[in-house]
Amino acid sequence: MQIADTFYDDMASAYHLIFADWAATIEQQGMILSALLPAPAAVGKVLDCACGIGTQALGLAGRGYQVEGSDLSWAEIERARLEAGKRGLSIPFRTDDMRLLDTSASGEYGVVLAFDNALPHLDSEEDIDQALAAMYQRLRPGGRLMLSLRDYGPLMEQRPEMMPPAMFMDDGRRRIVHQVWDWLDERRYMVHLYITRQMPDMAWQTSHFAGRYRAITPQEVAAHASKAGFKQVQILPPAATGYYQPIVAAMRPAA
């Protein structure tokens, strides 16, 4: 079962550099997600099961939600713990596989999240089904599932070889972020992420990280969620939420 390999371990210390301003992104995503959720007291526990270095977990915890985070990458979990500590936030972070969620209790959570295109790291339909079953079991009756991913339908047709580069400024120095995609078959591709930074002496430094994805559309994820037993499955487009990716939202039926 192929998932993210060492992609996120390798880039844990640099992950924030893919954003124009990671601190601002944390605040913005916390605002967007809290607008899609009931108040913290009504939600209860939130499980971010693809938390990475904590972008969504930190944003929600900063708005009063009781958040726990898990991720397959030990290095990103260590970074998330460090970032929570810097902000005075109490968030339990632990390593776990989203297909298993062995470290999270069944029926405990009002919300389970997996954002920022995490689900397409799973390499098969069976992996997707296993992950959604694990998420379903961790939710309490009436709990909410929220997943975000790329809109892969057009991308699978176009098979782009790269994503357009973005340039940001850090204290007057340029930072360029771009991706090169090597398609392996009709769904699978290797992503090569390059972060090129202008250093204080004005020399350029490039970091390269490689990972593997299996494209799956939001519509296909929605169908898998229905198969797993979720109800009220819907796809929320960016225009409706303000989030940069489509969000698949669903509920575990109330008892």
mmCIF file of N, CA and C in Angstrom, residues 6-57:
data_model
loop_
_atom_site.group_PDB
_atom_site.id
_atom_site.type_symbol
_atom_site.label_atom_id
_atom_site.label_comp_id
_atom_site.label_asym_id
_atom_site.label_seq_id
_atom_site.Cartn_x
_atom_site.Cartn_y
_atom_site.Cartn_z
ATOM 1 N N THR A 6 8.439 9.206 2.124
ATOM 2 C CA THR A 6 9.078 10.138 3.069
ATOM 3 C C THR A 6 8.873 11.597 2.669
ATOM 4 N N PHE A 7 7.944 11.853 1.765
ATOM 5 C CA PHE A 7 7.708 13.203 1.238
ATOM 6 C C PHE A 7 7.560 14.218 2.373
ATOM 7 N N TYR A 8 6.657 13.929 3.316
ATOM 8 C CA TYR A 8 6.371 14.902 4.369
ATOM 9 C C TYR A 8 7.420 14.891 5.469
ATOM 10 N N ASP A 9 8.035 13.731 5.743
ATOM 11 C CA ASP A 9 9.162 13.741 6.678
ATOM 12 C C ASP A 9 10.263 14.650 6.147
ATOM 13 N N ASP A 10 10.542 14.533 4.861
ATOM 14 C CA ASP A 10 11.628 15.306 4.259
ATOM 15 C C ASP A 10 11.362 16.808 4.296
ATOM 16 N N MET A 11 10.103 17.183 4.108
ATOM 17 C CA MET A 11 9.814 18.612 3.974
ATOM 18 C C MET A 11 9.198 19.239 5.223
ATOM 19 N N ALA A 12 9.211 18.524 6.344
ATOM 20 C CA ALA A 12 8.554 19.037 7.547
ATOM 21 C C ALA A 12 9.069 20.414 7.958
ATOM 22 N N SER A 13 10.376 20.617 7.869
ATOM 23 C CA SER A 13 10.931 21.904 8.297
ATOM 24 C C SER A 13 10.677 23.017 7.296
ATOM 25 N N ALA A 14 10.305 22.655 6.061
ATOM 26 C CA ALA A 14 10.107 23.653 5.005
ATOM 27 C C ALA A 14 8.655 23.799 4.574
ATOM 28 N N TYR A 15 7.758 23.003 5.145
ATOM 29 C CA TYR A 15 6.381 22.956 4.644
ATOM 30 C C TYR A 15 5.713 24.330 4.636
ATOM 31 N N HIS A 16 5.982 25.139 5.652
ATOM 32 C CA HIS A 16 5.349 26.459 5.738
ATOM 33 C C HIS A 16 5.722 27.355 4.558
ATOM 34 N N LEU A 17 6.806 27.039 3.869
ATOM 35 C CA LEU A 17 7.284 27.896 2.783
ATOM 36 C C LEU A 17 6.462 27.765 1.504
ATOM 37 N N ILE A 18 5.546 26.793 1.435
ATOM 38 C CA ILE A 18 4.689 26.710 0.249
ATOM 39 C C ILE A 18 3.574 27.739 0.298
ATOM 40 N N PHE A 19 3.380 28.384 1.442
ATOM 41 C CA PHE A 19 2.350 29.411 1.614
ATOM 42 C C PHE A 19 2.989 30.796 1.526
ATOM 43 N N ALA A 20 2.218 31.752 1.045
ATOM 44 C CA ALA A 20 2.715 33.131 1.033
ATOM 45 C C ALA A 20 3.049 33.580 2.443
ATOM 46 N N ASP A 21 2.168 33.278 3.393
ATOM 47 C CA ASP A 21 2.347 33.641 4.801
ATOM 48 C C ASP A 21 1.623 32.576 5.607
ATOM 49 N N TRP A 22 2.373 31.616 6.168
ATOM 50 C CA TRP A 22 1.731 30.485 6.826
ATOM 51 C C TRP A 22 0.906 30.915 8.036
ATOM 52 N N ALA A 23 1.409 31.870 8.817
ATOM 53 C CA ALA A 23 0.656 32.339 9.984
ATOM 54 C C ALA A 23 -0.696 32.910 9.562
ATOM 55 N N ALA A 24 -0.702 33.671 8.479
ATOM 56 C CA ALA A 24 -1.963 34.223 7.980
ATOM 57 C C ALA A 24 -2.870 33.120 7.456
ATOM 58 N N THR A 25 -2.275 32.081 6.845
ATOM 59 C CA THR A 25 -3.057 30.954 6.345
ATOM 60 C C THR A 25 -3.720 30.204 7.488
ATOM 61 N N ILE A 26 -3.009 29.999 8.583
ATOM 62 C CA ILE A 26 -3.594 29.342 9.754
ATOM 63 C C ILE A 26 -4.834 30.104 10.213
ATOM 64 N N GLU A 27 -4.723 31.404 10.320
ATOM 65 C CA GLU A 27 -5.855 32.216 10.766
ATOM 66 C C GLU A 27 -7.006 32.164 9.766
ATOM 67 N N GLN A 28 -6.677 32.273 8.479
ATOM 68 C CA GLN A 28 -7.711 32.267 7.459
ATOM 69 C C GLN A 28 -8.450 30.931 7.421
ATOM 70 N N GLN A 29 -7.697 29.827 7.476
ATOM 71 C CA GLN A 29 -8.357 28.535 7.416
ATOM 72 C C GLN A 29 -9.149 28.256 8.683
ATOM 73 N N GLY A 30 -8.660 28.700 9.821
ATOM 74 C CA GLY A 30 -9.450 28.580 11.045
ATOM 75 C C GLY A 30 -10.767 29.313 10.929
ATOM 76 N N MET A 31 -10.745 30.488 10.327
ATOM 77 C CA MET A 31 -11.970 31.267 10.139
ATOM 78 C C MET A 31 -12.922 30.557 9.186
ATOM 79 N N ILE A 32 -12.391 30.052 8.065
ATOM 80 C CA ILE A 32 -13.238 29.381 7.075
ATOM 81 C C ILE A 32 -13.867 28.116 7.668
ATOM 82 N N LEU A 33 -13.052 27.298 8.319
ATOM 83 C CA LEU A 33 -13.571 26.038 8.853
ATOM 84 C C LEU A 33 -14.555 26.275 9.988
ATOM 85 N N SER A 34 -14.285 27.235 10.852
ATOM 86 C CA SER A 34 -15.211 27.493 11.951
ATOM 87 C C SER A 34 -16.553 27.994 11.437
ATOM 88 N N ALA A 35 -16.544 28.658 10.283
ATOM 89 C CA ALA A 35 -17.809 29.105 9.690
ATOM 90 C C ALA A 35 -18.627 27.943 9.144
ATOM 91 N N LEU A 36 -17.976 26.816 8.866
ATOM 92 C CA LEU A 36 -18.670 25.631 8.345
ATOM 93 C C LEU A 36 -19.105 24.680 9.458
ATOM 94 N N LEU A 37 -18.687 24.954 10.693
ATOM 95 C CA LEU A 37 -18.949 24.059 11.809
ATOM 96 C C LEU A 37 -19.826 24.731 12.859
ATOM 97 N N PRO A 38 -20.514 23.933 13.666
ATOM 98 C CA PRO A 38 -21.171 24.516 14.838
ATOM 99 C C PRO A 38 -20.135 25.084 15.805
ATOM 100 N N ALA A 39 -20.611 25.728 16.861
ATOM 101 C CA ALA A 39 -19.721 26.290 17.871
ATOM 102 C C ALA A 39 -18.926 25.189 18.564
ATOM 103 N N PRO A 40 -17.759 25.522 19.121
ATOM 104 C CA PRO A 40 -16.916 24.507 19.754
ATOM 105 C C PRO A 40 -17.634 23.637 20.782
ATOM 106 N N ALA A 41 -18.475 24.220 21.604
ATOM 107 C CA ALA A 41 -19.154 23.439 22.635
ATOM 108 C C ALA A 41 -20.081 22.397 22.033
ATOM 109 N N ALA A 42 -20.685 22.724 20.900
ATOM 110 C CA ALA A 42 -21.588 21.770 20.246
ATOM 111 C C ALA A 42 -20.832 20.683 19.504
ATOM 112 N N VAL A 43 -19.650 20.994 18.992
ATOM 113 C CA VAL A 43 -18.867 20.034 18.226
ATOM 114 C C VAL A 43 -18.217 18.991 19.127
ATOM 115 N N GLY A 44 -17.676 19.415 20.259
ATOM 116 C CA GLY A 44 -16.890 18.507 21.079
ATOM 117 C C GLY A 44 -15.520 18.296 20.464
ATOM 118 N N LYS A 45 -15.023 17.074 20.474
ATOM 119 C CA LYS A 45 -13.677 16.798 19.980
ATOM 120 C C LYS A 45 -13.624 16.815 18.452
ATOM 121 N N VAL A 46 -12.537 17.389 17.941
ATOM 122 C CA VAL A 46 -12.232 17.395 16.510
ATOM 123 C C VAL A 46 -10.975 16.569 16.292
ATOM 124 N N LEU A 47 -11.030 15.642 15.337
ATOM 125 C CA LEU A 47 -9.846 14.872 14.959
ATOM 126 C C LEU A 47 -9.390 15.292 13.578
ATOM 127 N N ASP A 48 -8.214 15.888 13.501
ATOM 128 C CA ASP A 48 -7.581 16.198 12.224
ATOM 129 C C ASP A 48 -6.632 15.042 11.929
ATOM 130 N N CYS A 49 -7.083 14.107 11.072
ATOM 131 C CA CYS A 49 -6.342 12.853 10.899
ATOM 132 C C CYS A 49 -5.321 12.912 9.772
ATOM 133 N N ALA A 50 -5.096 14.096 9.210
ATOM 134 C CA ALA A 50 -4.011 14.319 8.252
ATOM 135 C C ALA A 50 -3.443 15.700 8.566
ATOM 136 N N CYS A 51 -3.004 15.882 9.813
ATOM 137 C CA CYS A 51 -2.768 17.228 10.336
ATOM 138 C C CYS A 51 -1.501 17.872 9.805
ATOM 139 N N GLY A 52 -0.559 17.103 9.282
ATOM 140 C CA GLY A 52 0.672 17.716 8.810
ATOM 141 C C GLY A 52 1.359 18.493 9.915
ATOM 142 N N ILE A 53 1.806 19.700 9.610
ATOM 143 C CA ILE A 53 2.457 20.535 10.624
ATOM 144 C C ILE A 53 1.444 21.364 11.403
ATOM 145 N N GLY A 54 0.143 21.145 11.140
ATOM 146 C CA GLY A 54 -0.887 21.718 12.013
ATOM 147 C C GLY A 54 -1.697 22.856 11.459
ATOM 148 N N THR A 55 -1.705 23.076 10.170
ATOM 149 C CA THR A 55 -2.361 24.261 9.611
ATOM 150 C C THR A 55 -3.814 24.382 10.060
ATOM 151 N N GLN A 56 -4.620 23.343 9.869
ATOM 152 C CA GLN A 56 -6.028 23.418 10.262
ATOM 153 C C GLN A 56 -6.188 23.239 11.779
ATOM 154 N N ALA A 57 -5.417 22.318 12.366
ATOM 155 C CA ALA A 57 -5.541 22.067 13.803
ATOM 156 C C ALA A 57 -5.233 23.322 14.613
#
